[in-house]
Amino acid sequence: MSLVRQTTNGIYNLILGLAVTVKHLFKHAITLQYPKERWTMPERSRGTVVLLSDTETGKLNCTACLMCEKACPVAAITIEREKNPETKKFEPTSFTIDMGICCYCGLCEKACNFSAIKLTGKYEMSIYDKSELIYDMDFLQKLGRDVKYEKRKRVVKKTAVKKATAKPKTTEARAESGDKKAEGTSSTKDDGDVKEKPKNETEEGKE
Amino acid sequence: MDSEGLLKYITEEYKDKIIDSGIVGGVATIEVKPGDWESIAEYLKGDMETRFLSVSNYGAVDYREKLGGYQLVITLFSYEFNHKLTMKTLLPAEGEECPEIKTLSAVWPVADWFERETAELFGIVFVGHPDPRHLMLDEDWDGEYPMRRGWSGRDFITKPDK
Amino acid sequence: MTVKELKTEEFMVNMGPQHPSTHGVCKLVIKMDGEEIKEITPHVGFLHRSIEKIGENRTYAQFVPYTDRIDYVASMNANHAYVIAAEKLGGVEVPERAEYLRVIMAELNRIASHLVWLATFAIDLGAVTPFLYAFREREMILDLFEMTCGQRLTYNYMCIGGVNWDIPKEFEPKLREFLKIFPSRVDDYEDLLTNNPIFLYRTKNIGILSKETAFEYSVSGPSLRGSGVKWDIRKAESYSIYDRFDFDIPVGYNGDAWDRYRVRMREMRESAKIVQQAIDGLPGGDIQTKVPRTWKPPEGEVFTRIEAPRGEMAYHIVSDGSTKPYRMKIRTASFCNLQVLPIIGINHLIADLVAIFGSLDIILPEVDR
Amino acid sequence: MFELGGIFEAIGKWLNGFLPPVWVTIISAVITGLAVLGFLSLLALFLVWWERKISAHMQQRYGPMRTGWHGVLQTIADGVKLLQKEDLMPKDADRIVYFWAPIICFGAAFMAYLVVPFGKGIIVQDLNIGILYIIAITTFTVVSLLMAGWASNNKWALLGGMRSAAQIISYEVPLSLAIVGAVMLAQTLSMNGIVSAQAGGFWHWYVFREPLGFLVYYIAATAEANRTPFDIPEAEQELVAGFNIEYSGMKFAMFFLAEFVNMFTVSAIAVTLFFGGWQPLFSFLGFIPSWVWFMGKSLVSVFVLMWFRWTYPRIRVDQLMNFAWKFLLPLAFLNIILVGFGIVVFK
């Protein structure tokens, strides 16, 4: 008797499975025909890193404070800088990112106080030669030309409650750097031995 | 038993074997002599009051600069009583020396792989281990121990060529 | 030639590192008698990146992206395990909203991880279609993650002191839509597999993991619960804010592959329940406690563990008071769970080994770290 | 109208008009051979595409979409790719056996079509032992799979070959016994004879006379054609790809096409034996050409096989054997007894 019940049960469940697949046969496909159709990447999408420039002057926002270089866990960012004799401010002379080792974590964007570096929704950056993955400053600036962004306001005091829609990191990063300034610049020193980089000339107080 | 009660019980029960004890980060912690490592583990597993049937974590810390040796750390826990215990021991060693200690894999079979990993990465010899092959590293690894402090076999950060 | 003269011989087979059913680069050296398995020797380490050593060379904040890579199928849970440990080490308080967001993300990722497991488990048994169905639902979860943190696989969502991004406006309606359709989708999978006689034949009484063996090998997570042990760190130690939610711990009875399958299927529904409660009770407020950029936790050590989708994930961090950990030991579930494979996989056919391996839900980067 | 059978007869008559009979025989043999080969190649190409589309839509995907309308030319593109591939042979392979295995596999699949009645009068040779011939010739497949598994000198391939030998030989027994039921009812071994015995509406089809026989036949045929849930000789997840693991290029393509041709073969036999062959559903639907009926029914049967494949998990090798010997074989015997009773009682 149990054999009969088992068999009928089994056949019922086999048919149940067939019903599920045939039900899906008449549903619309959910996949995308990739090169013809493309996803719209969400606003926060973390793809290729770009350097942002000022919308009015067209100059890079980067002030070569080396914060992103220090924040990078894989040391993909290399910055060389020079002091502009006129303005007495640092300017980057070379800014390279090795996208081959970049892990797209977004810590550089979080570390930046000047809206100079951003991870964008661009993702089709495949090339044949690995060395072409090392992006230089001009190329990064070119990539960042059409990227919309909000320039961070110079708010020193943090706001208490954030709206869900606002980009919370903006104010936080600001507030964080505010905290840090209060602490003094000595706290940046320990980052130094991650990479052999000049560590004492971080121009935090410049802003 | 909560951490304090457990610690109290264990320190009273194994008074003569425990060097140091305390609560570190909410977990009852005891330190024993390397010679007692295996015997106290067996006791703790068999003790009906503790019933440490399982190993949560088992590894080593290179304390050669600070304490002059490697510290073995094993965190035990008991499904039955839901309590944890960290047991430590310091293996004195200097330089490139490989200290020796008795294996725990007879007590908890899971310690097998933990010890194989610790052995190859720290250079601690587990005496009596049933299968002392390399686990993570190549079979023909050159004999350096990568998890030791100051190991500089390879640079961890590669810079792009300029 | 008489029958007596015919000799049979055991032979060795390398299953992996390139084999479709080892779920990554794991090599099993199998001694076989015909199709019957006599001995299994796992060889791991192909993916060894020495993440523990990397941890000693990175600041606490810089290490978060690396935790994504430990268990890339459940990165949120891996993030969670690490930030909890670091916060406990430094005594950082986390805002309530951040805790809720963490729980939502961790539970969603648990569902996603179990869906990947279901997909690969079904495909191991030869059923290809559930694979695509499971990935369809996983895509919905990944879309939610992507709109929140911008990535689909390695999220780097949690940071020490909270979470990096607040959820966007369109997150909540999408999540509720997902929670609404998800149970019916799980029903679909169950129709395809659970009581299918072929599936039952392939998984019932296969790879029985007894309670005792599970204890000895510190098996954790759904594989342990499949053996009938009601043990879940979310309940037993109640890290984060899990004590506020109402959910069950599904357990099996025999510890065979089918029980482990059932436990995971039911766990997906329980996780959906937790997410529902969390999104309903999501408070407003801050999402991050300010942690200085070069954060130095006090000297000391900490041991914390969480219930990751594959089981217990624990961090043992030793701090010497500098910006970088002095030592970081990561205990992952797969590392211990894989060790029972030579015990429970023996005397089965090679087709069963594939089923057992699938039912244990091993992920190799977690074993090798 | 549109009956193809007439065309072949007309060609024969026309040739007979001016050629000696020997030449007619040779030419017609060549023509039929080429026709069957061409038909099967097209059929296999179509079936491969069809399976891809069915599986894709069952999984809410599109499947091939680029080559031609909805990717109809995809299989041809794949075939061209396979042709261009290097023909690899493992160093320690048994060269002769390795070379011949795919040819025998494809040849056996091809030969079965000699006696399949595609429509009224469309049959290459109506042998009076047609069904016996098919059973005999399809068994060659197992030889080729075993050859492939052995010659590859690969442990996985050997396991696959052994599995296939065990499986196909086991399932041959219930399969043949299920066919016996239909033969008893039709009182003939000729394929055309079996079809004509089921004339006059669908209630005369043998599937309603002996449903048990049909069930046993269909399950055994699924195994015979190496389809999921009985595709254990290939079993990509366990044996990587089983017997054809070392094959590449055109040799692999031959195995691949043979699998699809075999799938159509078992469907065609199922249609012939149990669904009235090229007979229409109702006799008033007779204006639709008979070959359309035959192809339609066969493709439905093929669809069901594909449907199985994309729904079920794979059964284990020992369970497969148990199922054949302990379940299907008694059922097949029961079917013969029931059919015998039926013939005696209702005659």
PDB file of N, CA and C in Angstrom, chain C residues 11-14 19-21 32 35 123-126 128-129 132-133 136 192 196 198 201-202 206 349-352 354, chain D residues 55 57-61 155-156 159-160 163 228-229 236-240 309-319:
ATOM      1  N   PHE C  11      41.635   2.768  -7.819  1.00  0.00           N
ATOM      2  CA  PHE C  11      42.391   3.762  -8.568  1.00  0.00           C
ATOM      3  C   PHE C  11      42.154   5.158  -8.005  1.00  0.00           C
ATOM      4  N   MET C  12      43.110   6.016  -8.281  1.00  0.00           N
ATOM      5  CA  MET C  12      43.042   7.378  -7.750  1.00  0.00           C
ATOM      6  C   MET C  12      42.543   8.312  -8.836  1.00  0.00           C
ATOM      7  N   VAL C  13      41.710   9.220  -8.416  1.00  0.00           N
ATOM      8  CA  VAL C  13      41.190  10.210  -9.353  1.00  0.00           C
ATOM      9  C   VAL C  13      41.369  11.576  -8.729  1.00  0.00           C
ATOM     10  N   ASN C  14      41.801  12.530  -9.535  1.00  0.00           N
ATOM     11  CA  ASN C  14      41.884  13.915  -9.072  1.00  0.00           C
ATOM     12  C   ASN C  14      40.587  14.611  -9.410  1.00  0.00           C
ATOM     13  N   HIS C  19      37.083  21.288 -11.707  1.00  0.00           N
ATOM     14  CA  HIS C  19      35.981  20.351 -11.810  1.00  0.00           C
ATOM     15  C   HIS C  19      34.717  21.160 -11.536  1.00  0.00           C
ATOM     16  N   PRO C  20      33.677  20.941 -12.305  1.00  0.00           N
ATOM     17  CA  PRO C  20      32.513  21.819 -12.138  1.00  0.00           C
ATOM     18  C   PRO C  20      31.854  21.739 -10.770  1.00  0.00           C
ATOM     19  N   SER C  21      32.074  20.690 -10.028  1.00  0.00           N
ATOM     20  CA  SER C  21      31.310  20.542  -8.800  1.00  0.00           C
ATOM     21  C   SER C  21      32.116  20.747  -7.534  1.00  0.00           C
ATOM     22  N   MET C  32      39.169   5.328  -5.462  1.00  0.00           N
ATOM     23  CA  MET C  32      37.881   4.751  -5.819  1.00  0.00           C
ATOM     24  C   MET C  32      37.997   3.270  -6.152  1.00  0.00           C
ATOM     25  N   GLU C  35      32.945   2.831  -8.817  1.00  0.00           N
ATOM     26  CA  GLU C  35      32.427   4.185  -8.596  1.00  0.00           C
ATOM     27  C   GLU C  35      32.343   4.496  -7.112  1.00  0.00           C
ATOM     28  N   ILE C 123      22.251  22.309  -9.489  1.00  0.00           N
ATOM     29  CA  ILE C 123      22.994  22.009 -10.709  1.00  0.00           C
ATOM     30  C   ILE C 123      23.942  20.834 -10.474  1.00  0.00           C
ATOM     31  N   ASP C 124      24.413  20.690  -9.249  1.00  0.00           N
ATOM     32  CA  ASP C 124      25.240  19.523  -8.926  1.00  0.00           C
ATOM     33  C   ASP C 124      24.462  18.237  -9.116  1.00  0.00           C
ATOM     34  N   LEU C 125      23.171  18.305  -8.829  1.00  0.00           N
ATOM     35  CA  LEU C 125      22.354  17.112  -8.977  1.00  0.00           C
ATOM     36  C   LEU C 125      21.803  16.989 -10.392  1.00  0.00           C
ATOM     37  N   GLY C 126      22.164  17.903 -11.270  1.00  0.00           N
ATOM     38  CA  GLY C 126      21.754  17.787 -12.658  1.00  0.00           C
ATOM     39  C   GLY C 126      20.553  18.615 -13.038  1.00  0.00           C
ATOM     40  N   VAL C 128      19.203  21.960 -13.937  1.00  0.00           N
ATOM     41  CA  VAL C 128      19.803  23.229 -14.322  1.00  0.00           C
ATOM     42  C   VAL C 128      18.857  24.393 -14.093  1.00  0.00           C
ATOM     43  N   THR C 129      17.555  24.127 -14.244  1.00  0.00           N
ATOM     44  CA  THR C 129      16.616  25.235 -14.236  1.00  0.00           C
ATOM     45  C   THR C 129      16.536  25.971 -12.890  1.00  0.00           C
ATOM     46  N   LEU C 132      18.815  29.016 -12.618  1.00  0.00           N
ATOM     47  CA  LEU C 132      18.448  30.301 -13.200  1.00  0.00           C
ATOM     48  C   LEU C 132      17.390  30.996 -12.366  1.00  0.00           C
ATOM     49  N   TYR C 133      16.463  30.221 -11.824  1.00  0.00           N
ATOM     50  CA  TYR C 133      15.414  30.832 -11.005  1.00  0.00           C
ATOM     51  C   TYR C 133      16.019  31.460  -9.764  1.00  0.00           C
ATOM     52  N   ARG C 136      17.740  34.605 -10.497  1.00  0.00           N
ATOM     53  CA  ARG C 136      16.807  35.692 -10.793  1.00  0.00           C
ATOM     54  C   ARG C 136      16.465  36.450  -9.510  1.00  0.00           C
ATOM     55  N   LEU C 192       9.855  22.366  -7.476  1.00  0.00           N
ATOM     56  CA  LEU C 192      10.790  21.726  -8.392  1.00  0.00           C
ATOM     57  C   LEU C 192      11.617  20.655  -7.715  1.00  0.00           C
ATOM     58  N   ASN C 196      10.411  16.103  -5.079  1.00  0.00           N
ATOM     59  CA  ASN C 196      10.656  15.390  -6.322  1.00  0.00           C
ATOM     60  C   ASN C 196      11.329  14.056  -6.005  1.00  0.00           C
ATOM     61  N   ILE C 198      13.158  11.995  -7.596  1.00  0.00           N
ATOM     62  CA  ILE C 198      14.561  11.854  -7.995  1.00  0.00           C
ATOM     63  C   ILE C 198      15.448  12.604  -7.011  1.00  0.00           C
ATOM     64  N   TYR C 201      15.655  10.701  -3.783  1.00  0.00           N
ATOM     65  CA  TYR C 201      16.575   9.565  -3.891  1.00  0.00           C
ATOM     66  C   TYR C 201      18.023  10.017  -3.836  1.00  0.00           C
ATOM     67  N   ARG C 202      18.286  11.178  -4.416  1.00  0.00           N
ATOM     68  CA  ARG C 202      19.663  11.641  -4.481  1.00  0.00           C
ATOM     69  C   ARG C 202      20.156  12.221  -3.162  1.00  0.00           C
ATOM     70  N   ILE C 206      21.971  10.455   2.425  1.00  0.00           N
ATOM     71  CA  ILE C 206      23.259  10.639   1.760  1.00  0.00           C
ATOM     72  C   ILE C 206      24.095  11.572   2.625  1.00  0.00           C
ATOM     73  N   LEU C 349      28.897   6.762  -3.620  1.00  0.00           N
ATOM     74  CA  LEU C 349      29.303   6.816  -5.021  1.00  0.00           C
ATOM     75  C   LEU C 349      29.791   8.220  -5.341  1.00  0.00           C
ATOM     76  N   ILE C 350      30.431   8.314  -6.491  1.00  0.00           N
ATOM     77  CA  ILE C 350      31.011   9.619  -6.819  1.00  0.00           C
ATOM     78  C   ILE C 350      29.917  10.660  -7.035  1.00  0.00           C
ATOM     79  N   ALA C 351      28.757  10.199  -7.512  1.00  0.00           N
ATOM     80  CA  ALA C 351      27.648  11.137  -7.705  1.00  0.00           C
ATOM     81  C   ALA C 351      27.170  11.675  -6.360  1.00  0.00           C
ATOM     82  N   ASP C 352      27.257  10.853  -5.323  1.00  0.00           N
ATOM     83  CA  ASP C 352      26.850  11.312  -3.996  1.00  0.00           C
ATOM     84  C   ASP C 352      27.838  12.314  -3.431  1.00  0.00           C
ATOM     85  N   VAL C 354      29.368  14.535  -4.965  1.00  0.00           N
ATOM     86  CA  VAL C 354      29.005  15.838  -5.500  1.00  0.00           C
ATOM     87  C   VAL C 354      27.831  16.422  -4.720  1.00  0.00           C
TER      88      VAL C 354
ATOM     89  N   SER D  55      14.925  25.641 -23.484  1.00  0.00           N
ATOM     90  CA  SER D  55      15.556  25.746 -22.169  1.00  0.00           C
ATOM     91  C   SER D  55      15.637  27.207 -21.765  1.00  0.00           C
ATOM     92  N   HIS D  57      13.702  29.735 -22.615  1.00  0.00           N
ATOM     93  CA  HIS D  57      12.437  30.327 -22.220  1.00  0.00           C
ATOM     94  C   HIS D  57      11.896  29.724 -20.939  1.00  0.00           C
ATOM     95  N   MET D  58      12.213  28.450 -20.705  1.00  0.00           N
ATOM     96  CA  MET D  58      11.825  27.872 -19.424  1.00  0.00           C
ATOM     97  C   MET D  58      12.572  28.532 -18.285  1.00  0.00           C
ATOM     98  N   GLN D  59      13.747  29.052 -18.582  1.00  0.00           N
ATOM     99  CA  GLN D  59      14.553  29.696 -17.541  1.00  0.00           C
ATOM    100  C   GLN D  59      14.471  31.203 -17.632  1.00  0.00           C
ATOM    101  N   GLN D  60      13.482  31.693 -18.348  1.00  0.00           N
ATOM    102  CA  GLN D  60      13.286  33.136 -18.495  1.00  0.00           C
ATOM    103  C   GLN D  60      14.499  33.838 -19.082  1.00  0.00           C
ATOM    104  N   ARG D  61      15.098  33.176 -20.069  1.00  0.00           N
ATOM    105  CA  ARG D  61      16.174  33.826 -20.819  1.00  0.00           C
ATOM    106  C   ARG D  61      15.711  33.930 -22.270  1.00  0.00           C
ATOM    107  N   LYS D 155      40.286   8.590 -17.003  1.00  0.00           N
ATOM    108  CA  LYS D 155      39.493   7.842 -16.019  1.00  0.00           C
ATOM    109  C   LYS D 155      38.044   8.279 -16.022  1.00  0.00           C
ATOM    110  N   TRP D 156      37.827   9.564 -16.177  1.00  0.00           N
ATOM    111  CA  TRP D 156      36.440  10.047 -16.187  1.00  0.00           C
ATOM    112  C   TRP D 156      35.716   9.480 -17.398  1.00  0.00           C
ATOM    113  N   LEU D 159      34.837   5.898 -16.899  1.00  0.00           N
ATOM    114  CA  LEU D 159      33.661   5.752 -16.045  1.00  0.00           C
ATOM    115  C   LEU D 159      32.392   6.039 -16.839  1.00  0.00           C
ATOM    116  N   GLY D 160      32.441   7.062 -17.664  1.00  0.00           N
ATOM    117  CA  GLY D 160      31.273   7.407 -18.473  1.00  0.00           C
ATOM    118  C   GLY D 160      30.931   6.293 -19.438  1.00  0.00           C
ATOM    119  N   ARG D 163      29.430   3.405 -17.551  1.00  0.00           N
ATOM    120  CA  ARG D 163      28.065   3.728 -17.147  1.00  0.00           C
ATOM    121  C   ARG D 163      27.126   3.590 -18.334  1.00  0.00           C
ATOM    122  N   THR D 228      18.499  13.657 -19.670  1.00  0.00           N
ATOM    123  CA  THR D 228      18.178  13.833 -18.256  1.00  0.00           C
ATOM    124  C   THR D 228      16.733  13.381 -18.036  1.00  0.00           C
ATOM    125  N   PRO D 229      16.361  12.725 -16.988  1.00  0.00           N
ATOM    126  CA  PRO D 229      17.146  12.397 -15.790  1.00  0.00           C
ATOM    127  C   PRO D 229      18.028  11.155 -15.895  1.00  0.00           C
ATOM    128  N   GLU D 236      27.736  15.981 -16.533  1.00  0.00           N
ATOM    129  CA  GLU D 236      28.818  16.974 -16.458  1.00  0.00           C
ATOM    130  C   GLU D 236      29.244  17.271 -15.034  1.00  0.00           C
ATOM    131  N   GLN D 237      28.304  17.244 -14.103  1.00  0.00           N
ATOM    132  CA  GLN D 237      28.657  17.649 -12.750  1.00  0.00           C
ATOM    133  C   GLN D 237      29.468  16.579 -12.018  1.00  0.00           C
ATOM    134  N   GLU D 238      29.324  15.336 -12.433  1.00  0.00           N
ATOM    135  CA  GLU D 238      30.083  14.299 -11.741  1.00  0.00           C
ATOM    136  C   GLU D 238      31.295  13.875 -12.559  1.00  0.00           C
ATOM    137  N   LEU D 239      31.040  13.507 -13.805  1.00  0.00           N
ATOM    138  CA  LEU D 239      32.114  12.976 -14.636  1.00  0.00           C
ATOM    139  C   LEU D 239      32.638  14.021 -15.595  1.00  0.00           C
ATOM    140  N   VAL D 240      32.398  15.272 -15.300  1.00  0.00           N
ATOM    141  CA  VAL D 240      32.832  16.390 -16.127  1.00  0.00           C
ATOM    142  C   VAL D 240      32.105  16.365 -17.470  1.00  0.00           C
ATOM    143  N   ARG D 309      14.186  17.239 -19.397  1.00  0.00           N
ATOM    144  CA  ARG D 309      15.579  17.559 -19.144  1.00  0.00           C
ATOM    145  C   ARG D 309      15.718  18.849 -18.353  1.00  0.00           C
ATOM    146  N   TRP D 310      14.897  19.825 -18.673  1.00  0.00           N
ATOM    147  CA  TRP D 310      15.068  21.117 -18.009  1.00  0.00           C
ATOM    148  C   TRP D 310      14.248  21.208 -16.739  1.00  0.00           C
ATOM    149  N   THR D 311      13.699  20.094 -16.273  1.00  0.00           N
ATOM    150  CA  THR D 311      12.969  20.116 -15.017  1.00  0.00           C
ATOM    151  C   THR D 311      13.620  19.258 -13.954  1.00  0.00           C
ATOM    152  N   TYR D 312      14.101  18.087 -14.346  1.00  0.00           N
ATOM    153  CA  TYR D 312      14.462  17.101 -13.326  1.00  0.00           C
ATOM    154  C   TYR D 312      15.947  17.059 -13.020  1.00  0.00           C
ATOM    155  N   PRO D 313      16.263  16.675 -11.786  1.00  0.00           N
ATOM    156  CA  PRO D 313      17.651  16.345 -11.475  1.00  0.00           C
ATOM    157  C   PRO D 313      18.026  15.003 -12.093  1.00  0.00           C
ATOM    158  N   ARG D 314      19.283  14.703 -11.984  1.00  0.00           N
ATOM    159  CA  ARG D 314      19.777  13.460 -12.569  1.00  0.00           C
ATOM    160  C   ARG D 314      19.721  12.343 -11.536  1.00  0.00           C
ATOM    161  N   ILE D 315      19.355  11.156 -11.983  1.00  0.00           N
ATOM    162  CA  ILE D 315      19.264  10.022 -11.075  1.00  0.00           C
ATOM    163  C   ILE D 315      20.664   9.397 -10.938  1.00  0.00           C
ATOM    164  N   ARG D 316      20.863   8.670  -9.860  1.00  0.00           N
ATOM    165  CA  ARG D 316      22.192   8.103  -9.604  1.00  0.00           C
ATOM    166  C   ARG D 316      22.335   6.777 -10.319  1.00  0.00           C
ATOM    167  N   VAL D 317      23.554   6.353 -10.535  1.00  0.00           N
ATOM    168  CA  VAL D 317      23.764   5.208 -11.421  1.00  0.00           C
ATOM    169  C   VAL D 317      23.168   3.918 -10.858  1.00  0.00           C
ATOM    170  N   ASP D 318      23.310   3.688  -9.546  1.00  0.00           N
ATOM    171  CA  ASP D 318      22.771   2.431  -9.014  1.00  0.00           C
ATOM    172  C   ASP D 318      21.246   2.482  -8.931  1.00  0.00           C
ATOM    173  N   GLN D 319      20.714   3.688  -8.656  1.00  0.00           N
ATOM    174  CA  GLN D 319      19.261   3.825  -8.649  1.00  0.00           C
ATOM    175  C   GLN D 319      18.695   3.610 -10.040  1.00  0.00           C
TER     176      GLN D 319
END
